[in-house]
PDB file of C-alpha atoms in Angstrom:
ATOM      1  CA  MET A 633     -11.202  21.410 -11.128  1.00 43.00           C
ATOM      2  CA  PHE A 634      -8.179  23.780 -10.673  1.00 43.00           C
ATOM      3  CA  THR A 635      -8.347  24.807  -7.160  1.00 47.00           C
ATOM      4  CA  ARG A 636      -6.453  27.659  -5.402  1.00 48.00           C
ATOM      5  CA  THR A 637      -4.521  24.811  -3.254  1.00 67.00           C
ATOM      6  CA  THR A 638      -3.492  22.750  -6.806  1.00 74.00           C
ATOM      7  CA  ALA A 639      -2.756  26.334  -8.323  1.00 70.00           C
ATOM      8  CA  GLY A 640      -0.373  27.013  -5.112  1.00 72.00           C
ATOM      9  CA  LEU A 641       0.989  23.635  -5.677  1.00 70.00           C
ATOM     10  CA  ILE A 642       1.934  23.948  -9.315  1.00 71.00           C
ATOM     11  CA  ASN A 643       3.215  27.660  -9.258  1.00 71.00           C
ATOM     12  CA  LYS A 644       5.458  26.878  -6.085  1.00 69.00           C
ATOM     13  CA  PHE A 645       7.507  24.418  -7.489  1.00 64.00           C
ATOM     14  CA  LEU A 646       7.244  24.830 -11.568  1.00 68.00           C
ATOM     15  CA  PHE A 647      10.505  26.807 -11.616  1.00 65.00           C
ATOM     16  CA  TYR A 648      12.534  24.734  -9.382  1.00 72.00           C
ATOM     17  CA  SER A 649      15.523  23.002 -11.320  1.00 78.00           C
ATOM     18  CA  GLU A 650      14.235  19.521 -10.107  1.00 87.00           C
ATOM     19  CA  PRO A 651      11.214  17.881 -11.181  1.00 90.00           C
ATOM     20  CA  ILE A 652       8.663  17.033  -8.441  1.00 92.00           C
ATOM     21  CA  ILE A 653       7.270  13.798  -7.546  1.00 95.00           C
ATOM     22  CA  TRP A 654       4.051  14.286  -5.734  1.00 95.00           C
ATOM     23  CA  VAL A 655       2.794  11.747  -3.258  1.00 97.00           C
ATOM     24  CA  GLU A 656      -0.542  11.718  -1.216  1.00 96.00           C
ATOM     25  CA  GLY A 657       0.733  12.453   2.431  1.00 95.00           C
ATOM     26  CA  PRO A 658       3.859  12.981   4.524  1.00 94.00           C
ATOM     27  CA  ASP A 659       3.641   9.354   5.763  1.00 93.00           C
ATOM     28  CA  ASP A 660       4.452   8.330   2.265  1.00 95.00           C
ATOM     29  CA  LEU A 661       7.922  10.160   1.884  1.00 95.00           C
ATOM     30  CA  PRO A 662      10.056   7.560   3.480  1.00 94.00           C
ATOM     31  CA  PHE A 663       8.630   4.780   1.117  1.00 97.00           C
ATOM     32  CA  TYR A 664      10.026   6.510  -2.008  1.00 96.00           C
ATOM     33  CA  TYR A 665      13.351   8.116  -0.471  1.00 94.00           C
ATOM     34  CA  PRO A 666      15.382   5.211  -1.359  1.00 94.00           C
ATOM     35  CA  ILE A 667      14.650   4.834  -4.908  1.00 92.00           C
ATOM     36  CA  ILE A 668      14.711   8.545  -6.076  1.00 92.00           C
ATOM     37  CA  ASN A 669      18.099   9.065  -4.100  1.00 88.00           C
ATOM     38  CA  GLY A 670      20.583  10.391  -6.648  1.00 90.00           C
ATOM     39  CA  LEU A 671      18.060  10.869  -9.474  1.00 92.00           C
ATOM     40  CA  GLY A 672      17.919  14.533  -9.334  1.00 91.00           C
ATOM     41  CA  CYS A 673      14.384  15.064  -8.248  1.00 92.00           C
ATOM     42  CA  ARG A 674      12.614  16.018  -5.189  1.00 92.00           C
ATOM     43  CA  ILE A 675       9.435  14.640  -3.365  1.00 94.00           C
ATOM     44  CA  GLU A 676       6.538  16.609  -1.807  1.00 93.00           C
ATOM     45  CA  ALA A 677       3.173  15.555  -0.091  1.00 94.00           C
ATOM     46  CA  ALA A 678       0.245  16.811  -2.135  1.00 93.00           C
ATOM     47  CA  GLY A 679      -2.252  16.631   0.842  1.00 92.00           C
ATOM     48  CA  GLY A 680      -4.218  13.668  -0.049  1.00 95.00           C
ATOM     49  CA  LYS A 681      -5.241  11.398  -3.112  1.00 95.00           C
ATOM     50  CA  ASP A 682      -8.054  14.321  -4.452  1.00 94.00           C
ATOM     51  CA  GLU A 683      -5.415  16.609  -4.613  1.00 93.00           C
ATOM     52  CA  CYS A 684      -2.964  14.249  -6.465  1.00 95.00           C
ATOM     53  CA  GLU A 685      -5.819  13.577  -8.926  1.00 94.00           C
ATOM     54  CA  ARG A 686      -6.331  17.140  -9.535  1.00 92.00           C
ATOM     55  CA  LEU A 687      -2.692  17.492 -10.039  1.00 92.00           C
ATOM     56  CA  SER A 688      -2.648  14.803 -12.623  1.00 94.00           C
ATOM     57  CA  GLU A 689      -5.206  16.407 -14.727  1.00 92.00           C
ATOM     58  CA  PHE A 690      -2.689  19.218 -15.275  1.00 89.00           C
ATOM     59  CA  ILE A 691       0.223  17.102 -15.966  1.00 91.00           C
ATOM     60  CA  ILE A 692      -2.326  15.319 -18.751  1.00 92.00           C
ATOM     61  CA  GLN A 693      -3.551  18.540 -19.922  1.00 91.00           C
ATOM     62  CA  ASP A 694      -0.460  20.927 -19.770  1.00 89.00           C
ATOM     63  CA  ASN A 695       2.473  18.525 -19.950  1.00 89.00           C
ATOM     64  CA  LEU A 696       3.805  19.870 -16.693  1.00 87.00           C
ATOM     65  CA  PRO A 697       7.422  18.215 -15.424  1.00 89.00           C
ATOM     66  CA  TYR A 698       5.930  16.675 -12.455  1.00 91.00           C
ATOM     67  CA  ILE A 699       5.207  13.174 -11.468  1.00 96.00           C
ATOM     68  CA  VAL A 700       2.489  12.013  -9.379  1.00 97.00           C
ATOM     69  CA  VAL A 701       2.073   8.764  -7.683  1.00 98.00           C
ATOM     70  CA  ILE A 702      -1.274   7.735  -6.377  1.00 97.00           C
ATOM     71  CA  ASP A 703      -3.024   4.547  -4.430  1.00 97.00           C
ATOM     72  CA  SER A 704      -5.222   2.584  -6.273  1.00 96.00           C
ATOM     73  CA  ASP A 705      -7.465   1.563  -3.267  1.00 96.00           C
ATOM     74  CA  TYR A 706     -10.398  -0.632  -4.783  1.00 97.00           C
ATOM     75  CA  GLU A 707      -9.959   0.840  -8.147  1.00 96.00           C
ATOM     76  CA  ILE A 708      -7.454  -1.877  -8.537  1.00 96.00           C
ATOM     77  CA  LEU A 709     -10.070  -4.395  -9.045  1.00 97.00           C
ATOM     78  CA  MET A 710     -10.995  -2.710 -12.329  1.00 93.00           C
ATOM     79  CA  GLY A 711      -7.616  -3.329 -13.738  1.00 90.00           C
ATOM     80  CA  TYR A 712      -4.334  -1.076 -13.973  1.00 89.00           C
ATOM     81  CA  LYS A 713      -5.157   2.496 -14.370  1.00 87.00           C
ATOM     82  CA  ILE A 714      -3.070   4.040 -16.975  1.00 89.00           C
ATOM     83  CA  LEU A 715      -3.621   7.578 -17.763  1.00 91.00           C
ATOM     84  CA  HIS A 716      -0.199   9.038 -18.432  1.00 94.00           C
ATOM     85  CA  ASP A 717       3.695   7.845 -18.079  1.00 95.00           C
ATOM     86  CA  ARG A 718       3.827  10.401 -15.298  1.00 96.00           C
ATOM     87  CA  VAL A 719       0.633   9.728 -13.428  1.00 97.00           C
ATOM     88  CA  ILE A 720       1.494   6.570 -11.759  1.00 97.00           C
ATOM     89  CA  TYR A 721      -1.049   4.423  -9.980  1.00 97.00           C
ATOM     90  CA  LEU A 722       0.358   1.704  -7.759  1.00 97.00           C
ATOM     91  CA  HIS A 723      -0.666  -1.733  -8.664  1.00 96.00           C
ATOM     92  CA  LYS A 724      -1.776  -2.698  -5.140  1.00 97.00           C
ATOM     93  CA  TYR A 725      -4.210  -0.995  -2.646  1.00 98.00           C
ATOM     94  CA  SER A 726      -1.549   1.358  -1.225  1.00 97.00           C
ATOM     95  CA  ILE A 727       2.086   1.501  -0.375  1.00 97.00           C
ATOM     96  CA  GLU A 728       2.056  -0.695   2.560  1.00 97.00           C
ATOM     97  CA  ASN A 729       0.884  -3.646   0.798  1.00 98.00           C
ATOM     98  CA  TYR A 730       4.443  -3.556  -0.883  1.00 98.00           C
ATOM     99  CA  PHE A 731       5.691  -4.542   2.417  1.00 98.00           C
ATOM    100  CA  PHE A 732       3.940  -7.858   2.992  1.00 98.00           C
ATOM    101  CA  GLU A 733       6.554 -10.112   1.295  1.00 98.00           C
ATOM    102  CA  ARG A 734       8.138 -13.215   2.714  1.00 97.00           C
ATOM    103  CA  GLU A 735      11.743 -12.140   2.215  1.00 97.00           C
ATOM    104  CA  ILE A 736      11.251  -8.701   3.920  1.00 97.00           C
ATOM    105  CA  VAL A 737       9.613 -10.196   7.230  1.00 96.00           C
ATOM    106  CA  GLN A 738      12.456 -12.728   7.241  1.00 95.00           C
ATOM    107  CA  SER A 739      15.229 -10.092   6.961  1.00 95.00           C
ATOM    108  CA  VAL A 740      13.850  -7.593   9.304  1.00 94.00           C
ATOM    109  CA  CYS A 741      13.064 -10.096  12.090  1.00 92.00           C
ATOM    110  CA  CYS A 742      16.547 -11.825  11.550  1.00 91.00           C
ATOM    111  CA  LYS A 743      18.261  -8.258  11.839  1.00 88.00           C
ATOM    112  CA  TYR A 744      16.118  -7.332  15.292  1.00 85.00           C
ATOM    113  CA  SER A 745      17.152 -10.670  16.657  1.00 83.00           C
ATOM    114  CA  GLY A 746      20.825 -10.520  15.384  1.00 81.00           C
ATOM    115  CA  SER A 747      20.548 -14.193  14.162  1.00 78.00           C
ATOM    116  CA  LEU A 748      20.004 -15.811  10.965  1.00 80.00           C
ATOM    117  CA  GLU A 749      18.955 -19.095  12.709  1.00 83.00           C
ATOM    118  CA  GLY A 750      15.220 -19.812  12.251  1.00 85.00           C
ATOM    119  CA  LYS A 751      14.897 -18.090   8.938  1.00 91.00           C
ATOM    120  CA  GLU A 752      12.972 -21.043   7.297  1.00 93.00           C
ATOM    121  CA  ALA A 753      10.605 -21.090  10.469  1.00 93.00           C
ATOM    122  CA  LEU A 754       9.814 -17.375   9.842  1.00 94.00           C
ATOM    123  CA  GLY A 755       9.152 -18.129   6.221  1.00 95.00           C
ATOM    124  CA  THR A 756       6.649 -20.847   7.423  1.00 95.00           C
ATOM    125  CA  LEU A 757       5.059 -18.485   9.884  1.00 95.00           C
ATOM    126  CA  PHE A 758       4.523 -15.821   7.252  1.00 97.00           C
ATOM    127  CA  ASP A 759       2.834 -18.433   4.934  1.00 97.00           C
ATOM    128  CA  GLU A 760       0.490 -19.525   7.568  1.00 97.00           C
ATOM    129  CA  VAL A 761      -0.534 -15.765   8.216  1.00 97.00           C
ATOM    130  CA  GLU A 762      -1.212 -15.122   4.559  1.00 97.00           C
ATOM    131  CA  LYS A 763      -2.970 -18.140   4.199  1.00 97.00           C
ATOM    132  CA  ASP A 764      -4.787 -17.530   7.473  1.00 97.00           C
ATOM    133  CA  THR A 765      -5.612 -14.026   6.407  1.00 97.00           C
ATOM    134  CA  GLN A 766      -7.198 -14.852   3.142  1.00 97.00           C
ATOM    135  CA  GLN A 767      -9.168 -17.638   4.823  1.00 97.00           C
ATOM    136  CA  HIS A 768     -10.867 -15.516   7.326  1.00 96.00           C
ATOM    137  CA  LEU A 769     -10.745 -12.135   5.995  1.00 97.00           C
ATOM    138  CA  TYR A 770     -12.191 -13.011   2.342  1.00 98.00           C
ATOM    139  CA  GLU A 771     -15.893 -12.303   2.841  1.00 97.00           C
ATOM    140  CA  LEU A 772     -15.159  -9.373   4.972  1.00 97.00           C
ATOM    141  CA  VAL A 773     -13.237  -7.723   2.218  1.00 97.00           C
ATOM    142  CA  VAL A 774     -15.998  -8.546  -0.403  1.00 98.00           C
ATOM    143  CA  LEU A 775     -18.485  -6.606   1.901  1.00 97.00           C
ATOM    144  CA  ASP A 776     -16.022  -3.708   2.249  1.00 97.00           C
ATOM    145  CA  VAL A 777     -15.850  -3.547  -1.509  1.00 97.00           C
ATOM    146  CA  ALA A 778     -19.788  -3.663  -1.616  1.00 97.00           C
ATOM    147  CA  ASN A 779     -19.754  -1.161   0.976  1.00 95.00           C
ATOM    148  CA  HIS A 780     -17.407   1.124  -0.877  1.00 94.00           C
ATOM    149  CA  ARG A 781     -19.527   0.610  -4.237  1.00 94.00           C
ATOM    150  CA  GLU A 782     -22.584   1.566  -2.537  1.00 93.00           C
ATOM    151  CA  GLY A 783     -21.129   4.476  -0.681  1.00 90.00           C
ATOM    152  CA  THR A 784     -22.919   3.472   2.695  1.00 86.00           C
ATOM    153  CA  GLY A 785     -20.108   5.070   4.817  1.00 85.00           C
ATOM    154  CA  LEU A 786     -20.032   1.979   7.086  1.00 86.00           C
ATOM    155  CA  GLU A 787     -16.692   1.123   8.595  1.00 87.00           C
ATOM    156  CA  VAL A 788     -16.083  -2.711   7.697  1.00 93.00           C
ATOM    157  CA  ILE A 789     -12.369  -3.288   8.155  1.00 94.00           C
ATOM    158  CA  PRO A 790     -10.881  -1.457  11.058  1.00 91.00           C
ATOM    159  CA  THR A 791      -7.947   0.695  10.861  1.00 89.00           C
ATOM    160  CA  SER A 792      -5.841  -1.483  12.987  1.00 88.00           C
ATOM    161  CA  PRO A 793      -6.107  -5.386  12.866  1.00 94.00           C
ATOM    162  CA  GLU A 794      -6.307  -5.905  16.648  1.00 93.00           C
ATOM    163  CA  LYS A 795     -10.095  -6.035  16.393  1.00 93.00           C
ATOM    164  CA  LEU A 796      -9.927  -9.053  14.204  1.00 95.00           C
ATOM    165  CA  ILE A 797      -6.698 -10.926  15.148  1.00 93.00           C
ATOM    166  CA  ASP A 798      -5.033 -12.551  17.973  1.00 90.00           C
ATOM    167  CA  ILE A 799      -2.024 -10.671  18.243  1.00 84.00           C
ATOM    168  CA  ARG A 800      -0.131 -13.549  20.285  1.00 83.00           C
ATOM    169  CA  SER A 801      -0.649 -15.685  16.973  1.00 88.00           C
ATOM    170  CA  VAL A 802      -1.256 -13.050  14.350  1.00 94.00           C
ATOM    171  CA  HIS A 803      -4.066 -15.400  13.082  1.00 94.00           C
ATOM    172  CA  CYS A 804      -7.433 -14.106  12.661  1.00 95.00           C
ATOM    173  CA  SER A 805     -10.625 -14.870  15.192  1.00 94.00           C
ATOM    174  CA  SER A 806     -13.210 -16.349  13.209  1.00 94.00           C
ATOM    175  CA  GLU A 807     -15.936 -15.325  15.936  1.00 95.00           C
ATOM    176  CA  ARG A 808     -14.665 -11.611  15.724  1.00 94.00           C
ATOM    177  CA  VAL A 809     -14.832 -11.567  11.821  1.00 96.00           C
ATOM    178  CA  SER A 810     -18.183 -13.495  11.819  1.00 95.00           C
ATOM    179  CA  GLN A 811     -19.774 -10.840  14.012  1.00 94.00           C
ATOM    180  CA  VAL A 812     -18.408  -8.076  11.869  1.00 93.00           C
ATOM    181  CA  CYS A 813     -19.826  -9.758   8.655  1.00 95.00           C
ATOM    182  CA  LYS A 814     -23.126 -10.396  10.327  1.00 94.00           C
ATOM    183  CA  ALA A 815     -23.709  -7.050  11.300  1.00 92.00           C
ATOM    184  CA  ILE A 816     -22.590  -5.264   8.044  1.00 92.00           C
ATOM    185  CA  SER A 817     -23.979  -7.629   5.472  1.00 92.00           C
ATOM    186  CA  ILE A 818     -27.739  -6.579   6.546  1.00 91.00           C
ATOM    187  CA  ASN A 819     -27.050  -3.151   5.289  1.00 90.00           C
ATOM    188  CA  ILE A 820     -25.796  -3.894   1.846  1.00 94.00           C
ATOM    189  CA  LYS A 821     -27.789  -5.048  -1.086  1.00 95.00           C
ATOM    190  CA  PRO A 822     -27.326  -8.685  -1.979  1.00 96.00           C
ATOM    191  CA  GLU A 823     -26.580  -8.109  -5.780  1.00 97.00           C
ATOM    192  CA  THR A 824     -23.870  -5.672  -4.797  1.00 97.00           C
ATOM    193  CA  ILE A 825     -22.105  -8.135  -2.707  1.00 97.00           C
ATOM    194  CA  SER A 826     -22.453 -10.755  -5.488  1.00 97.00           C
ATOM    195  CA  GLU A 827     -20.987  -8.350  -8.070  1.00 97.00           C
ATOM    196  CA  SER A 828     -18.157  -7.608  -5.321  1.00 97.00           C
ATOM    197  CA  ARG A 829     -17.452 -11.190  -5.019  1.00 98.00           C
ATOM    198  CA  THR A 830     -17.016 -11.634  -8.630  1.00 98.00           C
ATOM    199  CA  LEU A 831     -14.691  -8.496  -8.918  1.00 98.00           C
ATOM    200  CA  ILE A 832     -12.500 -10.050  -6.166  1.00 98.00           C
ATOM    201  CA  ASP A 833     -12.550 -13.725  -7.608  1.00 98.00           C
ATOM    202  CA  ASN A 834     -11.409 -12.416 -10.843  1.00 97.00           C
ATOM    203  CA  PHE A 835      -8.570 -10.248  -9.325  1.00 97.00           C
ATOM    204  CA  LEU A 836      -7.490 -13.397  -7.182  1.00 98.00           C
ATOM    205  CA  ARG A 837      -6.976 -15.403 -10.378  1.00 96.00           C
ATOM    206  CA  ASP A 838      -3.537 -13.886 -10.594  1.00 94.00           C
ATOM    207  CA  ARG A 839      -3.101 -11.625  -7.803  1.00 96.00           C
ATOM    208  CA  ARG A 840      -2.493 -11.924  -4.058  1.00 97.00           C
ATOM    209  CA  PHE A 841      -5.242 -11.374  -1.429  1.00 98.00           C
ATOM    210  CA  SER A 842      -2.950  -9.338   0.654  1.00 97.00           C
ATOM    211  CA  ASP A 843      -2.746  -6.679  -2.273  1.00 98.00           C
ATOM    212  CA  LEU A 844      -6.239  -6.026  -1.513  1.00 97.00           C
ATOM    213  CA  LEU A 845      -6.165  -5.322   2.071  1.00 97.00           C
ATOM    214  CA  LYS A 846      -6.314  -1.616   3.319  1.00 96.00           C
ATOM    215  CA  GLY A 847      -2.769  -0.079   3.980  1.00 96.00           C
ATOM    216  CA  HIS A 848      -3.254   0.620   7.777  1.00 95.00           C
ATOM    217  CA  PHE A 849      -4.560  -2.768   8.203  1.00 96.00           C
ATOM    218  CA  ILE A 850      -1.988  -4.772   6.365  1.00 97.00           C
ATOM    219  CA  PHE A 851       0.762  -2.598   8.228  1.00 97.00           C
ATOM    220  CA  GLY A 852      -0.801  -3.577  11.691  1.00 95.00           C
ATOM    221  CA  ILE A 853      -0.674  -7.442  10.442  1.00 96.00           C
ATOM    222  CA  ILE A 854       3.035  -6.962   9.405  1.00 96.00           C
ATOM    223  CA  ARG A 855       3.915  -5.040  12.425  1.00 94.00           C
ATOM    224  CA  HIS A 856       2.359  -8.104  14.856  1.00 93.00           C
ATOM    225  CA  LEU A 857       4.000 -10.811  12.603  1.00 94.00           C
ATOM    226  CA  ILE A 858       7.534  -9.163  12.996  1.00 93.00           C
ATOM    227  CA  ARG A 859       6.999  -8.745  16.608  1.00 91.00           C
ATOM    228  CA  HIS A 860       5.927 -12.109  17.107  1.00 91.00           C
ATOM    229  CA  GLY A 861       8.805 -13.507  14.545  1.00 92.00           C
ATOM    230  CA  THR A 862      11.503 -11.653  16.483  1.00 90.00           C
ATOM    231  CA  GLN A 863      10.265 -13.013  19.867  1.00 89.00           C
ATOM    232  CA  MET A 864      10.195 -16.532  18.427  1.00 88.00           C
ATOM    233  CA  LEU A 865      13.990 -16.135  17.541  1.00 87.00           C
ATOM    234  CA  ASN A 866      15.268 -14.571  20.596  1.00 82.00           C
ATOM    235  CA  LYS A 867      12.387 -15.123  23.222  1.00 75.00           C
ATOM    236  CA  ARG A 868      11.945 -11.398  23.870  1.00 74.00           C
ATOM    237  CA  LEU A 869       9.861  -8.732  22.188  1.00 75.00           C
ATOM    238  CA  PRO A 870      11.615  -6.182  20.031  1.00 76.00           C
ATOM    239  CA  ASN A 871      11.193  -2.485  20.984  1.00 79.00           C
ATOM    240  CA  PHE A 872      10.294  -0.199  17.960  1.00 81.00           C
ATOM    241  CA  ASP A 873       7.710   2.468  16.896  1.00 88.00           C
ATOM    242  CA  ASN A 874       5.673   2.660  13.976  1.00 89.00           C
ATOM    243  CA  ASP A 875       8.023   5.304  12.402  1.00 91.00           C
ATOM    244  CA  SER A 876      11.060   3.206  12.723  1.00 91.00           C
ATOM    245  CA  MET A 877       9.271   0.063  11.282  1.00 92.00           C
ATOM    246  CA  TYR A 878       8.040   2.044   8.412  1.00 94.00           C
ATOM    247  CA  ILE A 879      11.622   3.306   7.628  1.00 94.00           C
ATOM    248  CA  MET A 880      13.155   0.003   7.954  1.00 94.00           C
ATOM    249  CA  LEU A 881      10.431  -1.829   5.977  1.00 96.00           C
ATOM    250  CA  SER A 882      10.952   0.752   3.062  1.00 97.00           C
ATOM    251  CA  LEU A 883      14.711   0.246   3.155  1.00 96.00           C
ATOM    252  CA  GLU A 884      14.366  -3.620   3.101  1.00 96.00           C
ATOM    253  CA  LEU A 885      11.850  -3.104   0.125  1.00 97.00           C
ATOM    254  CA  TRP A 886      13.877  -1.379  -1.940  1.00 97.00           C
ATOM    255  CA  ASN A 887      17.263  -3.519  -0.955  1.00 96.00           C
ATOM    256  CA  LEU A 888      15.368  -6.687  -1.638  1.00 97.00           C
ATOM    257  CA  LYS A 889      13.124  -5.952  -4.344  1.00 96.00           C
ATOM    258  CA  PRO A 890      11.524  -9.070  -3.886  1.00 94.00           C
ATOM    259  CA  SER A 891       8.522  -8.928  -6.250  1.00 95.00           C
ATOM    260  CA  ALA A 892       7.893  -8.059  -9.633  1.00 96.00           C
ATOM    261  CA  HIS A 893       5.363  -5.403  -8.719  1.00 96.00           C
ATOM    262  CA  CYS A 894       8.168  -3.685  -6.444  1.00 96.00           C
ATOM    263  CA  GLN A 895      10.513  -3.863  -9.496  1.00 97.00           C
ATOM    264  CA  ASP A 896       7.868  -2.275 -12.056  1.00 97.00           C
ATOM    265  CA  LEU A 897       6.899   0.400  -9.404  1.00 97.00           C
ATOM    266  CA  GLU A 898      10.706   1.555  -9.466  1.00 97.00           C
ATOM    267  CA  HIS A 899      10.937   1.443 -13.352  1.00 96.00           C
ATOM    268  CA  ARG A 900       7.814   3.408 -13.655  1.00 97.00           C
ATOM    269  CA  ILE A 901       9.113   6.051 -11.244  1.00 97.00           C
ATOM    270  CA  ARG A 902      12.511   6.082 -12.658  1.00 96.00           C
ATOM    271  CA  ASN A 903      11.033   6.562 -16.400  1.00 96.00           C
ATOM    272  CA  ALA A 904       8.967   9.127 -15.304  1.00 96.00           C
ATOM    273  CA  VAL A 905      11.652  11.127 -13.595  1.00 96.00           C
ATOM    274  CA  THR A 906      13.767  10.659 -16.864  1.00 94.00           C
ATOM    275  CA  GLN A 907      10.972  12.142 -18.636  1.00 94.00           C
ATOM    276  CA  ALA A 908      10.476  15.195 -16.537  1.00 93.00           C
ATOM    277  CA  LEU A 909      14.234  15.868 -16.415  1.00 92.00           C
ATOM    278  CA  GLU A 910      14.196  16.198 -20.175  1.00 92.00           C
ATOM    279  CA  LEU A 911      11.254  18.408 -20.148  1.00 89.00           C
ATOM    280  CA  LYS A 912      13.157  20.761 -17.637  1.00 82.00           C
ATOM    281  CA  SER A 913      16.019  20.933 -19.743  1.00 82.00           C
ATOM    282  CA  VAL A 914      14.134  22.124 -22.919  1.00 74.00           C
TER     283      VAL A 914
END
């Protein structure tokens, strides 16, 4: 549906010389700035996923010189969504999942502590947290996917992880997770739970469990992991806010490019901008 909001967004920027990359919200902007620098484009917040998907309809229909980047959420379980070269769906739940990388955590902790000593210990800590997260949260994510498929509106996975993890060790509390699972499972059909488990198991054949965790939740784990890792190196807690952490993680991500998915996303965005620039030049 072509809403007044969508029309306003399209008309406002249609005659700008630079093509526009639309992302869901203003919090997403720092994530993309490092890779669009120098590409001759600009980036704007569309106002949510629904608005991005409405914009994508008109990119496809009218070949507009725009790019739109959209979180996949649990749609990633159904496979990669490919609609158009300039409609880019992430290959993870959201942008925050791209930050959950061993090399990024090591680099950020070492920079905060001012020392490279203990880098391997940080890697071990990351591996332990990754393993612990999958071991303890697997069933909860199964229930969340089932909850999403049934549209019950229940909160399964909290926005922040503090309700489920011990922030001193960044390991999950089995008791807390079990309590949530028991409270939620009675409200969801067993067959939906079984179907959701199959989807997740198929996904995990060649993907990481952390790619499925909701953005704010995985960001919270990363934040506590970096706080714990930095304290482990220099015996004091680092002082940073979420915005500063987000910017630093974005810079480290695009500097290190530690995964094939990160490199693929950059490649897709750069190709899309090149296409949009060609359309602008006609």
